[in-house]
Amino acid sequence: AAKRGHLGISYYDPEADEHSFERLSVVGELRHAIEVGELELYYQPKVRMSDGRLCGAESLVRWRHPTRGLLTPDKFIPAAEQSGLMNPLTDAVLTAALDQQTRWRADGLTLPIAVNVGAACLLDLGLPARVARLLDRFGADAADLTIEITESAMIADPARATAVLSELRALGIKLSIDDFGTGYSSMSYLQTMPLDELKIDRQFTTKLTTTPSGRAIIGAIIELAHALELDVVVEGVEDQETYAIAQELGCEIAQGYLLSRPLPADDFRTWATDHGAD
Ligand code: C2E
Ligand code: CA
Ligand code: CA
Ligand code: CA
């Protein structure tokens, strides 16, 4: 690869070359993986804190790589983002999630499912029509689909983000603001965007038990969310003490290893039965 040195003279950088080669091969493999269905969804239970019952599942993508084993999103989402593969990836994830939801429904488990949608996809004006087509295809209830978005989309292009979110909302889909508090946290969009749910990021959750100020900040976020009529999900709950404090502070929904790690679909179904679902 050529890299620009000072005075604009290009010189050869073997290290950059190696990296771009690696990235190229990942991109080729990932494109193939999406086509042949090597991507899999794991599901993590969302539990209503008032009665401890299962109230939804967040889908989390995995890549069952032929030689490197099961890869978590941090290993391939960045490559997908840099190479324009997020739209096909997101379409594959939405399709798999709605397909799974349909199977569970046929099996007696009617459950809202949440899908993560990154900034690039959210800023694509074609997204609402693609989602609408998928809902149609599976005969899915839009109210049982939640799209989890991060602050970055709203910061990058608030007008476009609002346009896309409004269309998704008009379809009846629920919208959740993910990783709340980790981004630039311009809170103004909370008022202007049509949101239903706010997820407190794990970075904050861990502070519930460790610092009094952390607890105060999270308490304030929960109050703010409730003032805006948003449900609050506390994510990354790993112990009983954190669960109890979050409950006391008024969180509606909990998610985390204390309840369950993300599970393959069949294991999730078993977990649901073991935890009171039909
Ligand atoms: P996220 O949306 O914030 O998802 C929560 C992450 O925290 C997941 O990691 C989950 O496995 C993990 N987690 C859940 N409970 C606990 C806990 O109690 N303790 C700890 N330490 N971790 C917990 P995962 O599955 O590796 O996903 C990482 C990120 O990748 C997600 O963060 C999300 O931003 C992104 N991602 C996952 N699936 C998709 C997808 O289908 N599309 C897009 N665009 N992004 C995705
Ligand atoms: Ca999420
Ligand atoms: Ca999150
Ligand atoms: Ca998070």
Tab-separated table of C-alpha atoms and ligand atoms in Angstrom:
chain	number	residue	atom	x	y	z
A	1	ALA	CA	0.000	0.000	0.000
A	2	ALA	CA	1.132	3.532	-0.654
A	3	LYS	CA	1.074	5.917	2.262
A	4	ARG	CA	1.611	9.629	2.003
A	5	GLY	CA	4.823	10.805	3.651
A	6	HIS	CA	5.569	14.418	4.459
A	7	LEU	CA	5.832	16.580	1.313
A	8	GLY	CA	3.197	14.277	-0.143
A	9	ILE	CA	5.663	11.693	-1.374
A	10	SER	CA	4.296	8.177	-1.289
A	11	TYR	CA	6.318	5.417	0.244
A	12	TYR	CA	5.743	1.732	0.686
A	13	ASP	CA	4.406	0.640	4.052
A	14	PRO	CA	4.556	-3.146	4.386
A	15	GLU	CA	2.588	-3.128	7.625
A	16	ALA	CA	-0.372	-1.268	6.123
A	17	ASP	CA	-0.210	-3.647	3.198
A	18	GLU	CA	-0.532	-6.637	5.464
A	19	HIS	CA	-3.506	-5.106	7.231
A	20	SER	CA	-5.354	-4.162	4.095
A	21	PHE	CA	-4.728	-7.656	2.745
A	22	GLU	CA	-6.191	-9.146	5.877
A	23	ARG	CA	-9.156	-6.820	5.709
A	24	LEU	CA	-9.759	-7.664	2.046
A	25	SER	CA	-9.877	-11.369	2.783
A	26	VAL	CA	-12.245	-10.833	5.725
A	27	VAL	CA	-14.554	-8.784	3.517
A	28	GLY	CA	-14.616	-11.462	0.810
A	29	GLU	CA	-15.271	-14.162	3.380
A	30	LEU	CA	-17.932	-12.111	5.112
A	31	ARG	CA	-19.787	-11.427	1.877
A	32	HIS	CA	-19.722	-15.166	1.246
A	33	ALA	CA	-20.802	-15.874	4.833
A	34	ILE	CA	-23.874	-13.670	4.464
A	35	GLU	CA	-24.800	-15.381	1.186
A	36	VAL	CA	-24.424	-18.959	2.400
A	37	GLY	CA	-25.911	-18.337	5.842
A	38	GLU	CA	-22.892	-18.644	8.132
A	39	LEU	CA	-24.297	-15.854	10.290
A	40	GLU	CA	-26.339	-17.069	13.246
A	41	LEU	CA	-28.384	-15.298	15.840
A	42	TYR	CA	-28.044	-15.831	19.553
A	43	TYR	CA	-30.853	-14.605	21.788
A	44	GLN	CA	-30.625	-13.030	25.214
A	45	PRO	CA	-33.734	-12.894	27.441
A	46	LYS	CA	-35.213	-9.584	28.526
A	47	VAL	CA	-37.037	-9.944	31.829
A	48	ARG	CA	-39.774	-7.720	33.279
A	49	MET	CA	-38.640	-6.758	36.755
A	50	SER	CA	-42.133	-6.438	38.268
A	51	ASP	CA	-42.853	-10.165	37.915
A	52	GLY	CA	-39.577	-11.686	36.734
A	53	ARG	CA	-41.177	-12.948	33.533
A	54	LEU	CA	-39.642	-13.201	30.083
A	55	CYS	CA	-40.793	-10.194	28.020
A	56	GLY	CA	-38.564	-10.295	24.956
A	57	ALA	CA	-35.325	-11.402	23.338
A	58	GLU	CA	-32.444	-9.396	21.925
A	59	SER	CA	-30.868	-10.996	18.874
A	60	LEU	CA	-27.073	-10.848	18.774
A	61	VAL	CA	-25.280	-11.871	15.611
A	62	ARG	CA	-22.520	-14.505	15.506
A	63	TRP	CA	-20.445	-15.781	12.611
A	64	ARG	CA	-19.939	-19.513	12.583
A	65	HIS	CA	-16.663	-19.357	10.696
A	66	PRO	CA	-15.635	-22.578	8.940
A	67	THR	CA	-12.121	-22.573	10.436
A	68	ARG	CA	-12.008	-19.898	13.137
A	69	GLY	CA	-15.036	-21.044	15.144
A	70	LEU	CA	-17.825	-18.892	16.523
A	71	LEU	CA	-16.981	-15.205	16.121
A	72	THR	CA	-18.564	-12.380	18.130
A	73	PRO	CA	-19.580	-9.148	16.392
A	74	ASP	CA	-16.474	-7.209	17.456
A	75	LYS	CA	-14.484	-9.534	15.139
A	76	PHE	CA	-16.402	-8.709	11.957
A	77	ILE	CA	-18.827	-5.771	12.324
A	78	PRO	CA	-16.024	-3.194	11.893
A	79	ALA	CA	-14.965	-4.863	8.616
A	80	ALA	CA	-18.602	-4.951	7.495
A	81	GLU	CA	-18.971	-1.255	8.297
A	82	GLN	CA	-15.842	-0.302	6.376
A	83	SER	CA	-16.812	-2.266	3.300
A	84	GLY	CA	-20.469	-1.394	2.856
A	85	LEU	CA	-21.690	-4.807	3.980
A	86	MET	CA	-23.885	-3.565	6.811
A	87	ASN	CA	-27.048	-3.390	4.701
A	88	PRO	CA	-26.876	-7.025	3.549
A	89	LEU	CA	-25.835	-8.073	7.072
A	90	THR	CA	-28.734	-6.205	8.673
A	91	ASP	CA	-31.211	-7.612	6.143
A	92	ALA	CA	-29.928	-11.126	6.899
A	93	VAL	CA	-30.279	-10.505	10.647
A	94	LEU	CA	-33.786	-9.043	10.353
A	95	THR	CA	-34.848	-11.969	8.181
A	96	ALA	CA	-33.395	-14.559	10.569
A	97	ALA	CA	-34.953	-12.863	13.611
A	98	LEU	CA	-38.438	-12.681	12.073
A	99	ASP	CA	-38.107	-16.252	10.809
A	100	GLN	CA	-37.212	-17.427	14.325
A	101	GLN	CA	-40.044	-15.428	15.831
A	102	THR	CA	-42.461	-17.102	13.407
A	103	ARG	CA	-41.160	-20.562	14.386
A	104	TRP	CA	-41.486	-19.789	18.088
A	105	ARG	CA	-45.000	-18.466	17.557
A	106	ALA	CA	-45.963	-21.719	15.795
A	107	ASP	CA	-44.477	-23.500	18.797
A	108	GLY	CA	-46.634	-21.529	21.249
A	109	LEU	CA	-44.145	-18.829	22.232
A	110	THR	CA	-45.179	-15.346	21.117
A	111	LEU	CA	-42.286	-13.051	21.918
A	112	PRO	CA	-41.109	-9.544	20.995
A	113	ILE	CA	-37.665	-9.607	19.373
A	114	ALA	CA	-35.107	-6.809	19.294
A	115	VAL	CA	-32.619	-6.332	16.460
A	116	ASN	CA	-29.571	-4.049	16.522
A	117	VAL	CA	-29.366	-1.658	13.573
A	118	GLY	CA	-26.191	0.365	13.118
A	119	ALA	CA	-25.941	4.009	12.120
A	120	ALA	CA	-25.231	3.448	8.427
A	121	CYS	CA	-28.358	1.321	7.992
A	122	LEU	CA	-30.475	3.650	10.022
A	123	LEU	CA	-29.505	6.544	7.771
A	124	ASP	CA	-30.571	4.587	4.684
A	125	LEU	CA	-33.914	5.951	3.499
A	126	GLY	CA	-34.694	2.523	2.006
A	127	LEU	CA	-34.688	0.775	5.407
A	128	PRO	CA	-38.356	1.278	6.376
A	129	ALA	CA	-39.617	-0.187	3.094
A	130	ARG	CA	-37.315	-3.212	3.451
A	131	VAL	CA	-38.512	-3.783	7.021
A	132	ALA	CA	-42.152	-3.408	5.958
A	133	ARG	CA	-41.638	-6.025	3.240
A	134	LEU	CA	-40.131	-8.462	5.756
A	135	LEU	CA	-42.969	-7.941	8.248
A	136	ASP	CA	-45.384	-8.705	5.417
A	137	ARG	CA	-43.496	-11.771	4.300
A	138	PHE	CA	-43.579	-13.318	7.776
A	139	GLY	CA	-47.008	-12.003	8.722
A	140	ALA	CA	-45.304	-10.535	11.772
A	141	ASP	CA	-46.843	-8.074	14.187
A	142	ALA	CA	-44.807	-4.867	13.936
A	143	ALA	CA	-45.366	-4.231	17.643
A	144	ASP	CA	-43.342	-7.389	18.353
A	145	LEU	CA	-40.267	-5.996	16.608
A	146	THR	CA	-37.946	-3.585	18.395
A	147	ILE	CA	-35.098	-1.871	16.598
A	148	GLU	CA	-32.189	-0.925	18.852
A	149	ILE	CA	-30.255	2.099	17.640
A	150	THR	CA	-27.272	3.982	18.993
A	151	GLU	CA	-26.714	7.677	19.452
A	152	SER	CA	-24.174	7.870	16.631
A	153	ALA	CA	-26.840	7.895	13.899
A	154	MET	CA	-28.649	10.805	15.483
A	155	ILE	CA	-25.440	12.739	15.877
A	156	ALA	CA	-24.293	12.047	12.303
A	157	ASP	CA	-27.479	13.238	10.612
A	158	PRO	CA	-30.363	14.109	12.947
A	159	ALA	CA	-32.775	15.121	10.182
A	160	ARG	CA	-32.339	11.930	8.208
A	161	ALA	CA	-32.364	9.786	11.345
A	162	THR	CA	-35.655	11.402	12.387
A	163	ALA	CA	-37.155	10.764	8.953
A	164	VAL	CA	-36.234	7.062	9.007
A	165	LEU	CA	-37.257	6.577	12.646
A	166	SER	CA	-40.617	8.242	12.055
A	167	GLU	CA	-41.332	5.895	9.159
A	168	LEU	CA	-40.353	2.862	11.228
A	169	ARG	CA	-42.542	4.121	14.064
A	170	ALA	CA	-45.428	4.611	11.642
A	171	LEU	CA	-45.154	0.914	10.764
A	172	GLY	CA	-45.765	0.196	14.453
A	173	ILE	CA	-42.213	-0.903	15.261
A	174	LYS	CA	-40.773	-0.129	18.693
A	175	LEU	CA	-37.616	1.942	18.880
A	176	SER	CA	-34.989	1.606	21.551
A	177	ILE	CA	-32.001	3.832	22.229
A	178	ASP	CA	-29.070	1.514	22.938
A	179	ASP	CA	-25.846	2.088	24.887
A	180	PHE	CA	-27.337	5.183	26.414
A	181	GLY	CA	-24.774	7.492	27.946
A	182	THR	CA	-21.727	6.193	26.077
A	183	GLY	CA	-21.913	8.488	23.059
A	184	TYR	CA	-21.919	12.228	22.799
A	185	SER	CA	-25.109	12.342	24.805
A	186	SER	CA	-26.671	15.360	23.274
A	187	MET	CA	-29.889	14.717	25.127
A	188	SER	CA	-31.977	16.959	22.906
A	189	TYR	CA	-32.807	14.109	20.528
A	190	LEU	CA	-34.513	12.181	23.311
A	191	GLN	CA	-37.328	14.684	23.011
A	192	THR	CA	-37.479	14.912	19.245
A	193	MET	CA	-36.977	11.263	18.228
A	194	PRO	CA	-39.945	8.877	18.426
A	195	LEU	CA	-38.496	6.450	20.980
A	196	ASP	CA	-40.129	3.764	23.180
A	197	GLU	CA	-37.266	2.413	25.247
A	198	LEU	CA	-33.904	3.428	26.684
A	199	LYS	CA	-31.155	0.910	27.445
A	200	ILE	CA	-28.634	1.779	30.100
A	201	ASP	CA	-25.227	0.615	28.927
A	202	ARG	CA	-23.308	-1.989	30.893
A	203	GLN	CA	-20.554	0.557	31.619
A	204	PHE	CA	-23.091	2.393	33.773
A	205	THR	CA	-24.769	-0.684	35.150
A	206	THR	CA	-21.545	-1.820	36.790
A	207	LYS	CA	-21.413	1.538	38.629
A	208	LEU	CA	-24.727	0.836	40.375
A	209	THR	CA	-22.981	-1.164	43.065
A	210	THR	CA	-19.562	0.452	43.083
A	211	THR	CA	-20.070	4.211	43.422
A	212	PRO	CA	-22.788	6.326	45.073
A	213	SER	CA	-22.441	8.917	42.287
A	214	GLY	CA	-22.914	6.226	39.672
A	215	ARG	CA	-26.133	5.267	41.337
A	216	ALA	CA	-27.281	8.895	41.458
A	217	ILE	CA	-26.534	9.400	37.755
A	218	ILE	CA	-28.412	6.266	36.770
A	219	GLY	CA	-31.304	7.281	38.994
A	220	ALA	CA	-31.434	10.613	37.170
A	221	ILE	CA	-31.328	8.905	33.756
A	222	ILE	CA	-34.227	6.667	34.777
A	223	GLU	CA	-36.253	9.660	35.942
A	224	LEU	CA	-35.522	11.482	32.712
A	225	ALA	CA	-36.550	8.438	30.677
A	226	HIS	CA	-39.778	8.069	32.608
A	227	ALA	CA	-40.576	11.754	32.193
A	228	LEU	CA	-40.341	11.100	28.440
A	229	GLU	CA	-42.488	7.960	28.825
A	230	LEU	CA	-39.706	5.569	27.862
A	231	ASP	CA	-39.313	2.109	29.363
A	232	VAL	CA	-35.894	1.557	30.879
A	233	VAL	CA	-33.815	-1.564	30.280
A	234	VAL	CA	-30.785	-2.148	32.456
A	235	GLU	CA	-28.265	-4.212	30.494
A	236	GLY	CA	-25.276	-6.220	31.678
A	237	VAL	CA	-26.806	-7.224	35.022
A	238	GLU	CA	-24.416	-9.806	36.431
A	239	ASP	CA	-25.378	-10.078	40.103
A	240	GLN	CA	-28.363	-10.008	42.399
A	241	GLU	CA	-27.313	-6.792	44.136
A	242	THR	CA	-27.253	-4.860	40.844
A	243	TYR	CA	-30.653	-6.304	39.933
A	244	ALA	CA	-32.130	-5.218	43.275
A	245	ILE	CA	-30.776	-1.655	43.044
A	246	ALA	CA	-31.950	-1.244	39.446
A	247	GLN	CA	-35.375	-2.478	40.470
A	248	GLU	CA	-35.478	-0.070	43.393
A	249	LEU	CA	-34.533	2.798	41.061
A	250	GLY	CA	-37.526	1.938	38.882
A	251	CYS	CA	-36.089	0.102	35.865
A	252	GLU	CA	-38.756	-1.889	34.025
A	253	ILE	CA	-36.649	-4.518	32.288
A	254	ALA	CA	-33.385	-6.326	32.985
A	255	GLN	CA	-30.932	-8.159	30.774
A	256	GLY	CA	-27.614	-9.764	31.631
A	257	TYR	CA	-25.623	-12.826	32.567
A	258	LEU	CA	-27.424	-13.046	35.947
A	259	LEU	CA	-30.536	-14.020	33.997
A	260	SER	CA	-28.883	-15.666	31.005
A	261	ARG	CA	-26.066	-15.296	28.522
A	262	PRO	CA	-27.102	-14.982	24.874
A	263	LEU	CA	-28.199	-18.467	23.763
A	264	PRO	CA	-28.644	-20.356	20.495
A	265	ALA	CA	-32.340	-20.422	19.503
A	266	ASP	CA	-33.031	-23.955	20.773
A	267	ASP	CA	-31.385	-23.325	24.141
A	268	PHE	CA	-33.308	-20.058	24.390
A	269	ARG	CA	-36.572	-21.955	23.840
A	270	THR	CA	-35.653	-24.336	26.664
A	271	TRP	CA	-34.722	-21.423	28.932
A	272	ALA	CA	-38.106	-19.817	28.193
A	273	THR	CA	-39.956	-22.999	29.161
A	274	ASP	CA	-37.891	-23.345	32.338
A	275	HIS	CA	-38.779	-19.758	33.218
A	276	GLY	CA	-42.512	-19.954	32.947
A	277	ALA	CA	-43.216	-19.509	29.230
A	278	ASP	CA	-45.593	-21.995	27.580
B	1	C2E	P1	-25.052	-4.404	22.584
B	1	C2E	O1	-26.196	-4.174	21.649
B	1	C2E	O2	-24.839	-3.387	23.645
B	1	C2E	O3	-25.277	-5.849	23.168
B	1	C2E	C1	-24.926	-6.225	24.478
B	1	C2E	C2	-23.611	-6.974	24.506
B	1	C2E	O4	-23.274	-7.254	25.873
B	1	C2E	C3	-23.635	-8.332	23.815
B	1	C2E	O5	-22.335	-8.597	23.314
B	1	C2E	C4	-23.963	-9.275	24.968
B	1	C2E	O6	-23.544	-10.602	24.736
B	1	C2E	C5	-23.185	-8.643	26.077
B	1	C2E	N1	-23.755	-8.902	27.407
B	1	C2E	C6	-25.044	-9.124	27.725
B	1	C2E	N2	-25.200	-9.290	29.044
B	1	C2E	C7	-23.977	-9.151	29.589
B	1	C2E	C8	-23.476	-9.219	30.944
B	1	C2E	O7	-24.200	-9.411	31.902
B	1	C2E	N3	-22.135	-9.030	31.107
B	1	C2E	C9	-21.292	-8.809	30.054
B	1	C2E	N4	-20.005	-8.648	30.321
B	1	C2E	N5	-21.740	-8.720	28.779
B	1	C2E	C10	-23.061	-8.897	28.552
B	1	C2E	P2	-22.126	-9.148	21.823
B	1	C2E	O8	-23.161	-10.184	21.520
B	1	C2E	O9	-20.687	-9.515	21.690
B	1	C2E	O10	-22.437	-7.900	20.933
B	1	C2E	C11	-21.618	-6.755	20.991
B	1	C2E	C12	-22.208	-5.618	20.200
B	1	C2E	O11	-22.245	-5.930	18.810
B	1	C2E	C13	-23.655	-5.305	20.580
B	1	C2E	O12	-23.668	-4.511	21.750
B	1	C2E	C14	-24.135	-4.574	19.345
B	1	C2E	O13	-23.738	-3.225	19.379
B	1	C2E	C15	-23.344	-5.265	18.241
B	1	C2E	N6	-24.235	-6.228	17.551
B	1	C2E	C16	-24.612	-7.462	17.942
B	1	C2E	N7	-25.441	-8.029	17.048
B	1	C2E	C17	-25.615	-7.104	16.073
B	1	C2E	C18	-26.380	-7.081	14.842
B	1	C2E	O14	-27.114	-8.028	14.484
B	1	C2E	N8	-26.299	-5.945	14.091
B	1	C2E	C19	-25.540	-4.876	14.482
B	1	C2E	N9	-25.540	-3.794	13.682
B	1	C2E	N10	-24.817	-4.863	15.612
B	1	C2E	C20	-24.848	-5.963	16.396
B	2	CA	CA	-28.362	-3.801	21.741
B	3	CA	CA	-26.814	-2.001	24.331
B	4	CA	CA	-24.024	-1.985	25.362
